[in-house]
Coordinates of C-alpha atoms in Angstrom, one line a residue:
X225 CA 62.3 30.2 -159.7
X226 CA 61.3 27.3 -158.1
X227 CA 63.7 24.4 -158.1
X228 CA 61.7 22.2 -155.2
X229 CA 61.4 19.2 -157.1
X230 CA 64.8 18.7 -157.8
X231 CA 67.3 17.2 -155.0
X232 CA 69.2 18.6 -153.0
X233 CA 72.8 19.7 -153.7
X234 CA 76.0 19.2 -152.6
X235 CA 77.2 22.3 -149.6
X236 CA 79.2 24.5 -152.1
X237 CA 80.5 26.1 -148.7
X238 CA 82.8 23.5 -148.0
X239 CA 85.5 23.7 -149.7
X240 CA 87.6 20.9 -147.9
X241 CA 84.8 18.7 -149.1
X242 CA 85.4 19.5 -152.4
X243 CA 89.6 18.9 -152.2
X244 CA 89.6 15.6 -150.5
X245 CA 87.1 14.3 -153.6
X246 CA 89.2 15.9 -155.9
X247 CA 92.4 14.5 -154.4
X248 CA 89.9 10.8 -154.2
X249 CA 89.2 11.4 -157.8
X250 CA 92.5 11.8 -159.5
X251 CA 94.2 8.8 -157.2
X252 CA 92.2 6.4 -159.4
X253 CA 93.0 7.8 -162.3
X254 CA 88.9 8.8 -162.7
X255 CA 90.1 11.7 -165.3
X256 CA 89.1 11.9 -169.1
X257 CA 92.3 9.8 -170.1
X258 CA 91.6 6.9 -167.4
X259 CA 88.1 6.7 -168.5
X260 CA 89.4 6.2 -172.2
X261 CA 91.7 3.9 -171.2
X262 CA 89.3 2.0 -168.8
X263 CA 85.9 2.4 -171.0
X264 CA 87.6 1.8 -174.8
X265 CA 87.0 4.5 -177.6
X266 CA 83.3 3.1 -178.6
X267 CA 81.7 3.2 -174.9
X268 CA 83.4 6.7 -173.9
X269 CA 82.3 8.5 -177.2
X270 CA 78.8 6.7 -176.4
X271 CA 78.8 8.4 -173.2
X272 CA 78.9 11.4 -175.4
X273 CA 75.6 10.5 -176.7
X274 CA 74.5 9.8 -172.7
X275 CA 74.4 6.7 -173.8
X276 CA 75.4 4.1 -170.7
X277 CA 75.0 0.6 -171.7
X278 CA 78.4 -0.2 -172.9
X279 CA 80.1 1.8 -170.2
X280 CA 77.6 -0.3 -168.0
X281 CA 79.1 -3.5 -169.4
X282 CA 83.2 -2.0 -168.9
X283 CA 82.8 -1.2 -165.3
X284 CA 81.2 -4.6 -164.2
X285 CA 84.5 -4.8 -161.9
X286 CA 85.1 -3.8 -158.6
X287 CA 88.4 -1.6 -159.2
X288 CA 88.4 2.4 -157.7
X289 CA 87.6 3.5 -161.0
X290 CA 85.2 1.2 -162.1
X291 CA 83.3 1.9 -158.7
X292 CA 83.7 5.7 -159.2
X293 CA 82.4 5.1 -163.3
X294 CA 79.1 3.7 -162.3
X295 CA 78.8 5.7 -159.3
X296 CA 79.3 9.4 -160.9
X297 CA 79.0 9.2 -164.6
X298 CA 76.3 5.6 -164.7
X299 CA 74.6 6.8 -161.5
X300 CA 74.1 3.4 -160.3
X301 CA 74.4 2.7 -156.2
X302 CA 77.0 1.2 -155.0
X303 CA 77.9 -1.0 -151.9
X304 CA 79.2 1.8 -149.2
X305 CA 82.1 -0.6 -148.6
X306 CA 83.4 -0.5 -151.8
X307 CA 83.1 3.4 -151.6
X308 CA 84.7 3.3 -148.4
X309 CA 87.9 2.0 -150.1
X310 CA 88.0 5.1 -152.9
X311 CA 86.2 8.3 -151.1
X312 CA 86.1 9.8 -147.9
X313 CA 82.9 8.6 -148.0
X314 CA 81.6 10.5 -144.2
X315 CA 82.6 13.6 -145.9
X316 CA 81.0 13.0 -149.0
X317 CA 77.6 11.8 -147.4
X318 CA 78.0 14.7 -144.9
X319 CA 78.6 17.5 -147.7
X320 CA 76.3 16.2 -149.9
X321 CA 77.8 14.6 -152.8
X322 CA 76.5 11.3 -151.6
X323 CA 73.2 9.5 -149.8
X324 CA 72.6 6.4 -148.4
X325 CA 70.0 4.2 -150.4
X326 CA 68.6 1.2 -148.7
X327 CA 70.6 -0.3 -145.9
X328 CA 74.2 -0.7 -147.5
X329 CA 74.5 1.6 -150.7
X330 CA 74.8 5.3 -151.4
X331 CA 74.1 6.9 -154.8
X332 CA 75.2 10.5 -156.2
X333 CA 73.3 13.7 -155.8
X334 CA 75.0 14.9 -159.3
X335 CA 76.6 13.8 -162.3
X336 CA 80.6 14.2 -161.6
X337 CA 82.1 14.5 -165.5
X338 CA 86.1 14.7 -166.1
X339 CA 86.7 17.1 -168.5
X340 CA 90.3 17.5 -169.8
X341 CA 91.6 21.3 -169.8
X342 CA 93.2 22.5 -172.9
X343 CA 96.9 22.0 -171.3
X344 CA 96.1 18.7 -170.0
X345 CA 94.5 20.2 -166.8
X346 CA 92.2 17.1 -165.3
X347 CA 88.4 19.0 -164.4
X348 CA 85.8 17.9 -163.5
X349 CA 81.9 19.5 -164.5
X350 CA 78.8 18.9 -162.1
X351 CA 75.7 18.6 -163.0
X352 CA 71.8 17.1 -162.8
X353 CA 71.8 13.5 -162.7
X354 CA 70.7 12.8 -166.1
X355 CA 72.2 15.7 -167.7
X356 CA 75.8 15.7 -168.4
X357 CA 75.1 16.1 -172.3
X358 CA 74.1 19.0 -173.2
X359 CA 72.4 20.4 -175.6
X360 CA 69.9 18.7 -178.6
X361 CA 69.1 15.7 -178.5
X362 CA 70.5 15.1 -174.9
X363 CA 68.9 15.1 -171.9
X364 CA 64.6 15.0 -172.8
X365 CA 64.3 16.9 -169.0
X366 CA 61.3 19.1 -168.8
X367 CA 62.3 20.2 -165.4
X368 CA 62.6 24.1 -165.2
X369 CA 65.6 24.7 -163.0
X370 CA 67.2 21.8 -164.3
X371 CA 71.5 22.3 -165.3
X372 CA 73.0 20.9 -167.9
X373 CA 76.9 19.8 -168.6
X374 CA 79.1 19.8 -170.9
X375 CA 77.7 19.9 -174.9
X376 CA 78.6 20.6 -177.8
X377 CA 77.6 24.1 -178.4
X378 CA 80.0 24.6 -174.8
X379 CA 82.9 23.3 -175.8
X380 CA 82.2 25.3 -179.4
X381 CA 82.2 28.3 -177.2
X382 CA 85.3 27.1 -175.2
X383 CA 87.1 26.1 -178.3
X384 CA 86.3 30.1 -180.3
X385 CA 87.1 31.6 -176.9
X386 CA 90.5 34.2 -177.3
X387 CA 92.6 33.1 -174.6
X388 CA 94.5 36.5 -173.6
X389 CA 95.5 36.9 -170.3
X390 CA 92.8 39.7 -168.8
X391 CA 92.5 41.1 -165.4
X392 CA 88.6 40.8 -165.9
X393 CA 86.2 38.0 -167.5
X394 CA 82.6 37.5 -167.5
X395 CA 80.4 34.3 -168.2
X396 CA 77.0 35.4 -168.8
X397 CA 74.3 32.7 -168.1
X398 CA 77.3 30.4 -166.6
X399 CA 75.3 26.7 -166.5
X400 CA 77.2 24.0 -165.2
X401 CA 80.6 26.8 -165.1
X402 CA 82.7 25.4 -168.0
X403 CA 83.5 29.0 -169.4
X404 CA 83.8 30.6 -166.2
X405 CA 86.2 27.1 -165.7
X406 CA 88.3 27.9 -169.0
X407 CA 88.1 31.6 -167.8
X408 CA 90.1 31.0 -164.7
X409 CA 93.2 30.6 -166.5
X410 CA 93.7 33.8 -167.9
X411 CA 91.7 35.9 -165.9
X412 CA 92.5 37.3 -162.6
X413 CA 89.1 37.5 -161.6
X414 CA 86.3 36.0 -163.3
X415 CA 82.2 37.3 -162.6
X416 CA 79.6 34.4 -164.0
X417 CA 75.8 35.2 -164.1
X418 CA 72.7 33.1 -164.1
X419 CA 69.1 33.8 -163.8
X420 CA 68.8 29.8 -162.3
X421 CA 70.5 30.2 -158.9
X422 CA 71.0 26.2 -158.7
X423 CA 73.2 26.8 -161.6
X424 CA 75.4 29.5 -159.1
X425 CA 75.3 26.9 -156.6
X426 CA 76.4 23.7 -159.9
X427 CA 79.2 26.8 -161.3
X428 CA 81.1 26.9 -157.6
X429 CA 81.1 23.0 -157.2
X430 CA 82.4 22.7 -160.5
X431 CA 85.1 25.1 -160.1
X432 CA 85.9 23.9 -156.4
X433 CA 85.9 20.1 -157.7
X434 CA 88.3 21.2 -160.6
X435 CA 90.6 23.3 -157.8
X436 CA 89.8 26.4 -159.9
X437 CA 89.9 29.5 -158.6
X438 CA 86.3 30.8 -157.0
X439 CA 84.4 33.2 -159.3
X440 CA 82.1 36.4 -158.7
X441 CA 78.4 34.4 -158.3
X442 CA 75.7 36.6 -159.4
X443 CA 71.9 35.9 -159.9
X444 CA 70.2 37.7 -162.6
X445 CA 69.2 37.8 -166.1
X446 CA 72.0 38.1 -168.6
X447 CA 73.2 41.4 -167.9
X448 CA 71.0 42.9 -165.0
X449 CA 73.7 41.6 -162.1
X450 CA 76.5 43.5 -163.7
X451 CA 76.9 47.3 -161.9
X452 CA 76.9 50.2 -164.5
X453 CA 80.5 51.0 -163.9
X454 CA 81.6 47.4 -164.4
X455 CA 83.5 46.3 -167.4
X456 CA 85.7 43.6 -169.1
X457 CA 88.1 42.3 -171.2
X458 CA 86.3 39.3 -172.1
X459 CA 83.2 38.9 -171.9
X460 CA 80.9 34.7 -173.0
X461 CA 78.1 33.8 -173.5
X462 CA 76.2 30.3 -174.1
X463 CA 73.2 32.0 -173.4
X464 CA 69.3 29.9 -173.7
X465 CA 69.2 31.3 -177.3
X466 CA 66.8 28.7 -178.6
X467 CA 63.9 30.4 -180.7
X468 CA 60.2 28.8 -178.8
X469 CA 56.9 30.0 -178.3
X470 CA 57.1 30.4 -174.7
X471 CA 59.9 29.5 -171.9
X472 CA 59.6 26.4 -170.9
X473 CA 63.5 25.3 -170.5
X474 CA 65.5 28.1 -168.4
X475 CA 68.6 26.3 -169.9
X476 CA 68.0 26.7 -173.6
X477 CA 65.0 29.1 -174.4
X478 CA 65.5 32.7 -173.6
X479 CA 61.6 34.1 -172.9
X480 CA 61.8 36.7 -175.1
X481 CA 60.4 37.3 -178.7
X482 CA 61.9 35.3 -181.8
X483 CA 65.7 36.4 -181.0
X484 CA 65.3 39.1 -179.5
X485 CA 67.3 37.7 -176.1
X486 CA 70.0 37.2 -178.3
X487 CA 69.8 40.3 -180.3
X488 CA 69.5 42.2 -176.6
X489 CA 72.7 40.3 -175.5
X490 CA 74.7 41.6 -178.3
X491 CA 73.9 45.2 -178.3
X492 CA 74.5 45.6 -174.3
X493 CA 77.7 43.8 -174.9
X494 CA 79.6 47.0 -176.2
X495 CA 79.0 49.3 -173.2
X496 CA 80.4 46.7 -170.9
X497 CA 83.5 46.0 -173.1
X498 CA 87.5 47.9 -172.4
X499 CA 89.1 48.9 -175.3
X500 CA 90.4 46.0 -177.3
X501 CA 88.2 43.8 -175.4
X502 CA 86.5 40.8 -176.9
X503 CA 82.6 39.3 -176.3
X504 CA 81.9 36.2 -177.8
X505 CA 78.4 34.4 -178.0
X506 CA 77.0 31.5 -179.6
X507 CA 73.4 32.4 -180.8
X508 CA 70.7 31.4 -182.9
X509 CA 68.9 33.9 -185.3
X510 CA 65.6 34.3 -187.6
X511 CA 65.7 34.2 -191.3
X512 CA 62.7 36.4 -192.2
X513 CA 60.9 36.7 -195.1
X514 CA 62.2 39.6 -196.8
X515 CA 64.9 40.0 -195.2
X516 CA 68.7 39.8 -195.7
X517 CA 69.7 38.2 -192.3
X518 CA 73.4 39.5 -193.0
X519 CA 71.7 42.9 -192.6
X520 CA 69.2 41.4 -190.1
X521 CA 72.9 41.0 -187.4
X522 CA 74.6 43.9 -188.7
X523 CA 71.8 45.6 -187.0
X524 CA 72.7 44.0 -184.0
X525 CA 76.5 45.2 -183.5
X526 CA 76.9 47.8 -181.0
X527 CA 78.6 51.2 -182.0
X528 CA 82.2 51.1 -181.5
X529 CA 82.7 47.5 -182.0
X530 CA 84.5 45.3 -184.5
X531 CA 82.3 42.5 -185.3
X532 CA 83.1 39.1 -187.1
X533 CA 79.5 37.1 -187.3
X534 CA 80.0 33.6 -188.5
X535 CA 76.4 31.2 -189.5
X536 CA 77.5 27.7 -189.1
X537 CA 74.4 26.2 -190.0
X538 CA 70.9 27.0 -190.7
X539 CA 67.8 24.8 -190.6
X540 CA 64.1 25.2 -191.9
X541 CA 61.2 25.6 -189.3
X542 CA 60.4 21.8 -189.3
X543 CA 63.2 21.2 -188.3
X544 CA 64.3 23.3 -185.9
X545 CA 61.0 22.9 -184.1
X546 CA 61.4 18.8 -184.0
X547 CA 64.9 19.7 -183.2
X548 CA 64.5 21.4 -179.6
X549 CA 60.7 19.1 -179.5
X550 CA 63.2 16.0 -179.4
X551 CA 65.5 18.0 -176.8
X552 CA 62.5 18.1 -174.1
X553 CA 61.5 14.9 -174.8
X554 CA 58.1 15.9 -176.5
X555 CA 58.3 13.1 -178.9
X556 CA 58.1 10.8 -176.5
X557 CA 55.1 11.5 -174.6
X558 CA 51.3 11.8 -175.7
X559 CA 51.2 12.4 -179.5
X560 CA 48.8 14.0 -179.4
X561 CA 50.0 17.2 -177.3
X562 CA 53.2 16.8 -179.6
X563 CA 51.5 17.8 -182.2
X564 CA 49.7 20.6 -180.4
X565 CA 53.1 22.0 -179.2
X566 CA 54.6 21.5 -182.7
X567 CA 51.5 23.1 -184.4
X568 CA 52.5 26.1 -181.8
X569 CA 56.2 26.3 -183.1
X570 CA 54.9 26.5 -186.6
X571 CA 52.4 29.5 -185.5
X572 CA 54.8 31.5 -183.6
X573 CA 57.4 31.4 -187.3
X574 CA 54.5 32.0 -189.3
X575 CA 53.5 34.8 -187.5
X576 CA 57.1 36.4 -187.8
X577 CA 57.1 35.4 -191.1
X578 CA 60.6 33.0 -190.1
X579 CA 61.5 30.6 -192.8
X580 CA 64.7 29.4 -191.3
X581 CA 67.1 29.6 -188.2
X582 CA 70.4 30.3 -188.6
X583 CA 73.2 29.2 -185.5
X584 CA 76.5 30.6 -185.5
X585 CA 78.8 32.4 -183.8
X586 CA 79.2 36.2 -182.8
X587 CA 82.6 37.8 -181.7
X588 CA 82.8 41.5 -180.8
X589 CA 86.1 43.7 -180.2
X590 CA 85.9 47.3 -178.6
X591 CA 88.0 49.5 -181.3
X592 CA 88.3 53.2 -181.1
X593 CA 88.4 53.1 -184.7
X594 CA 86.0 55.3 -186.9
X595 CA 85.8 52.5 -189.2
X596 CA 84.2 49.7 -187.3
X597 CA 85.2 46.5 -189.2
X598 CA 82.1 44.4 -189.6
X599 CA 82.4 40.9 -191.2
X600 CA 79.0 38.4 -191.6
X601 CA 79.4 35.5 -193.2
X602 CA 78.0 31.7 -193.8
X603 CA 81.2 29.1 -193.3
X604 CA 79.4 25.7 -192.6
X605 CA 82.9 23.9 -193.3
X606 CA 84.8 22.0 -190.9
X607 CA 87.5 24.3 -188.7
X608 CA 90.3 23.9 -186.8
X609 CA 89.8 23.6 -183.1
X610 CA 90.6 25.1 -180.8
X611 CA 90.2 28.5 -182.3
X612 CA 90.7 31.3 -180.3
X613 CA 94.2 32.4 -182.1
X614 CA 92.0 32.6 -185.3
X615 CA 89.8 34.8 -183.9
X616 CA 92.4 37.1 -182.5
X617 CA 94.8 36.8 -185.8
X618 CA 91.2 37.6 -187.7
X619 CA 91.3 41.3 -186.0
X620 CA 94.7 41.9 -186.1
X621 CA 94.4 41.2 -189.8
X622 CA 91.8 44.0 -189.5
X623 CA 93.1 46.4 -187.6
X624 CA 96.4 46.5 -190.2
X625 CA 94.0 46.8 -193.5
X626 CA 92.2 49.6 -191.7
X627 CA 95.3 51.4 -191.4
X628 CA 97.1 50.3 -194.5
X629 CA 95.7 51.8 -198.4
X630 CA 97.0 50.6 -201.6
X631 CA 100.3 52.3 -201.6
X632 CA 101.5 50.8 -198.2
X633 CA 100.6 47.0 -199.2
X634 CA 102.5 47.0 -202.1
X635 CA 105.4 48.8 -199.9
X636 CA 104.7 45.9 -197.4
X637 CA 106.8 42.8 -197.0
X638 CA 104.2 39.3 -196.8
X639 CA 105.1 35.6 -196.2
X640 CA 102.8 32.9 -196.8
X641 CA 100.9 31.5 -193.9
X642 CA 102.0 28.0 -192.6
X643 CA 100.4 25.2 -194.3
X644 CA 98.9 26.5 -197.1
X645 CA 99.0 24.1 -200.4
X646 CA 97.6 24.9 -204.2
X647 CA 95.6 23.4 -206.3
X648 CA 95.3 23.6 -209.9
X649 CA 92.0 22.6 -211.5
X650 CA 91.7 22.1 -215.2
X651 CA 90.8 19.4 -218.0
X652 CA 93.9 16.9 -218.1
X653 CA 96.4 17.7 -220.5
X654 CA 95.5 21.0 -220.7
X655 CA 98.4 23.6 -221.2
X656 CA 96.9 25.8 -218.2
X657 CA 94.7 25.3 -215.5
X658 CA 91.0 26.5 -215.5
X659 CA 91.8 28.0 -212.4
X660 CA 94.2 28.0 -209.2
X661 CA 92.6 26.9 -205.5
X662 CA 94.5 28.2 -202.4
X663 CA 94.0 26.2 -199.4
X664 CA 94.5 26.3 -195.9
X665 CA 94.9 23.2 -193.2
X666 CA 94.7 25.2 -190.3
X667 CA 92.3 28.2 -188.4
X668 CA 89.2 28.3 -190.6
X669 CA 90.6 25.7 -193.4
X670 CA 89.3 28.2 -195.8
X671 CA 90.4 27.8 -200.1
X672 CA 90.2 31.1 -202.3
X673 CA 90.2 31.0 -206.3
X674 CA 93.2 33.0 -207.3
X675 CA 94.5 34.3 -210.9
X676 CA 98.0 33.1 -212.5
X677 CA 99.6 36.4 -210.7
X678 CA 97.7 36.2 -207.0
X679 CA 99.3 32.5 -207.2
X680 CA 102.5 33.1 -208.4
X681 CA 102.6 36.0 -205.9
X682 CA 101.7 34.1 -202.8
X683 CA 104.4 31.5 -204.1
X684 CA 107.2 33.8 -203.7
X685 CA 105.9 35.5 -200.6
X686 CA 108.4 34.9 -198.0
X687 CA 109.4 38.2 -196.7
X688 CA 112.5 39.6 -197.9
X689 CA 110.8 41.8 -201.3
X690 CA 108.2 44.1 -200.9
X691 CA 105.1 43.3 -202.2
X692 CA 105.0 46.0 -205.1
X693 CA 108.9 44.7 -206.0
X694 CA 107.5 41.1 -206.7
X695 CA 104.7 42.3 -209.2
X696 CA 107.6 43.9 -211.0
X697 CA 109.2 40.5 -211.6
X698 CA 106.1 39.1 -212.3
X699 CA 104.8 41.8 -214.6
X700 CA 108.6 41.5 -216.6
X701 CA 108.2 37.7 -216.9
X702 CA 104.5 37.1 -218.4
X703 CA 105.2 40.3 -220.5
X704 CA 102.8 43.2 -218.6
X705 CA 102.8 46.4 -217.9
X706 CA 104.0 46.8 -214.3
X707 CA 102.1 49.9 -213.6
X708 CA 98.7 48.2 -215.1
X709 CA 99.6 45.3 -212.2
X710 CA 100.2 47.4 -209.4
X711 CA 96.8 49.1 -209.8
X712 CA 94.8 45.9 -209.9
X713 CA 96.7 43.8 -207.6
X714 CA 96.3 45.0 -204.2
X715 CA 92.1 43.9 -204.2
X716 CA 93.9 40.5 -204.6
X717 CA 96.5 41.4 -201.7
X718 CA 93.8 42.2 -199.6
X719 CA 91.7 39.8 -199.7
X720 CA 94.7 37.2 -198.9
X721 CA 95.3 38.9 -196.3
X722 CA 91.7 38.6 -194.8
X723 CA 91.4 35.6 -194.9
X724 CA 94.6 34.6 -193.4
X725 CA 96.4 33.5 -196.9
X726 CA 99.3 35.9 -196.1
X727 CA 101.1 37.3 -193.1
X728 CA 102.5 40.8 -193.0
X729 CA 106.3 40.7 -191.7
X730 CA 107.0 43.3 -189.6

């Protein structure tokens, strides 16, 4: 892959380079809080939308971090004096991260982004000038090597990722490093991939910048740098999963058929997973005429994994197609090749009979169990993030179904998760309710229907009765037969605790 019309990029050899900017970074306060505090709520969060205008107008000072604002995140030059007083600016021009411009200015040879960790760490992400949003609607770049930084679909990722400590992660198609970044925490050692080698060279600045620990650097496609006796814990993956006729973006369209590249990705992940390991990808996927697409990624889950598949949103062809046109910028060009490549989008689904994309989320665990657990479902409600707890309490929720029937639920002890309040939703005045809502405010923020006794037994669940002694007292007070309850209570039981409604004890 040629990347010869992009510039050059900072030494990622030099790690002393690297330090003394970080040290020049944090000593005027050029972290996600000082920018807050600097730029005001609207101008960051426009930033967001790499949108620089009011930023432009907050940094028309000449404090450190005003000067470090517009030279980093605005990419504007800057008198070298006033450089001189924040960075070691030799080093900098020397190693890289800086060139002179004219006869008194230097500029930035990437976008420097502080990124606060999720325990207040202060990061920093590197990437192409121009491209520190990414994802839709962000950058409009059609260069092919070009790396992108932190966007939504990233911090999505980052935000489902279980956080476990592990002895061994891997960050498949790393980017700009933010995974491999988040990885470093918990991982003693962490190997990231990329078929672009410029993003290698973006992953080890942003790690060095952010005074991570250095990960494995491997160039290759996806799995191909990973040795066939090599395996992990953890294993991520924001992979180019957008759906295109053609590659023309290395970041976002994976150069395979329809989605196949993410369909691949999932299937190799089980051979490279320990027991109890998790992989986790963000993906898109086809809805095909015909077709179940619940079945469709069912297909996909390796043998001898647990799978929980999760479709967050799902868009016709129009618009996905104007969706990743817009993303490259197409709109903005000659119409009249727009509307060639968009007439191409809308022949490649028609040909694959597509009517929709689905995006979502995929989490796989190795199990040895004979029963592989797998869940697929649509949830396009808001959730609690971060999320990684959720994910893990989702299969440890499925590893004690598996290995609990009937008999030992209602021998079970339950309490009701944290946070969980009930509704009743009936015509007012009414002697009873048309039916009883439970809902949760935390994890997936999810609200199940439940009858008169799945509320009342939730409402009393706090441990100290076992589950099968509590439909006793319930059968006795509304007058049924006890025995009748047990037998068609514990569906209700499970399915609480599924979806997180009620925690075993003990």
């Amino acid at each position: 892959m040629s990347n010869s019309s992009l510039p050059a990029l900072p030494a990622s050899d030099r790690p002393e380079d690297a330090a003394r900017l970080r040290d020049a970074l944090l000593g005027a306060a050029f972290t996600a809080d000082g920018l807050l505090e600097l730029l005001g709520a609207p101008a960051y969060t426009a930033l967001a939308r790499s949108e620089t205008v009011p930023a432009l107008r907050a940094t028309r000072g000449d404090t450190p971090l005003e000067t470090l604002v517009r030279l980093f995140l605005l990419q504007q030059p800057v008198p070298h004096a006033r450089v001189a007083d924040v960075l070691p600016v030799t080093a900098c021009l020397e190693g890289g991260w800086l060139v002179s411009v004219g006869t008194d200015e230097v500029a930035a040879t990437v976008d420097v982004r502080p990124y606060g960790g999720p325990d207040g760490e202060d990061w920093f992400i590197v990437s192409d000038l121009g491209c520190a949003v990414g994802g839709a609607g962000g950058i409009g770049s059609r260069e092919e090597g070009v790396v992108l930084g932190v966007g939504g679909a990233s911090t999505t990722l980052a935000g489902i990722t279980v956080r476990t400590p592990v002895s061994a992660a891997l960050d498949l198609g790393t980017g700009s490093g933010i995974q491999a970044l988040h990885a470093s925490r918990h991982a003693t050692r962490v190997t990231a991939t990329d078929l672009n080698p410029r993003a290698l060279h973006i992953t080890a600045l942003t790690l060095a910048l952010s005074g991570a620990q250095a990960a494995d650097l491997r160039e290759g496609s996806l799995f191909e740098p990973v040795r066939d006796d090599e395996t992990y814990e953890l294993i991520v993956s924001n992979p180019p999963f957008v759906i295109s006729p053609g590659a023309r973006l290395t970041y976002r369209d994976g150069g395979m058929g329809g989605d196949d590249l993410c369909r691949s990705l999932v299937q190799q992940a089980g051979e490279r997973l320990r027991e109890g390991g998790f992989a986790q990808f963000l993906a898109n996927w086809q809805h095909v005429e015909g077709e179940d697409w619940q079945d469709r990624l069912r297909s996909w889950v390796p043998r001898g994994c647990d799978a929980w598949i999760v479709q967050r949103e799902v868009q016709d062809v129009t618009q996905y197609a104007e969706l990743w046109l817009r993303d490259a910028g197409d709109h903005r060009g000659d119409t009249a090749a727009y509307e060639a490549l968009y007439d191409a989008w809308l022949d490649e689904f028609e040909a694959r009979k597509v009517k929709a994309v689905g995006f979502g989320w995929i989490t796989l665990r190795r199990t040895d169990s004979d029963t592989p657990s797998i869940t697929v479902e649509e949830w396009p409600h808001p959730v609690e993030q971060p999320l990684g707890d959720a994910v893990r309490e989702h299969f440890d929720r499925v590893d004690y179904l598996r290995t609990h029937d009937d008999a030992a639920l209602l021998a079970a002890h339950f309490r009701l998760a944290p946070e969980i309040i009930q509704e009743q939703v009936g015509l007012p005045g009414a002697e009873d309710p048309e039916h009883v809502v439970l809902r949760q405010h935390r994890g997936m923020r999810r609200a199940t229907k439940v009858d008169t006794v799945g509320a009342g037994f939730a409402g009393v669940c706090d441990g100290t009765m076992s589950a099968g002694r509590i439909l006793d007292a319930i059968a006795q007070l509304v007058g049924e037969d006890p025995v009748l309850l047990r037998d068609r209570t514990p569906a209700q039981i499970r399915l609480l605790v599924e979806q997180g409604f009620l925690e075993p004890v003990g």
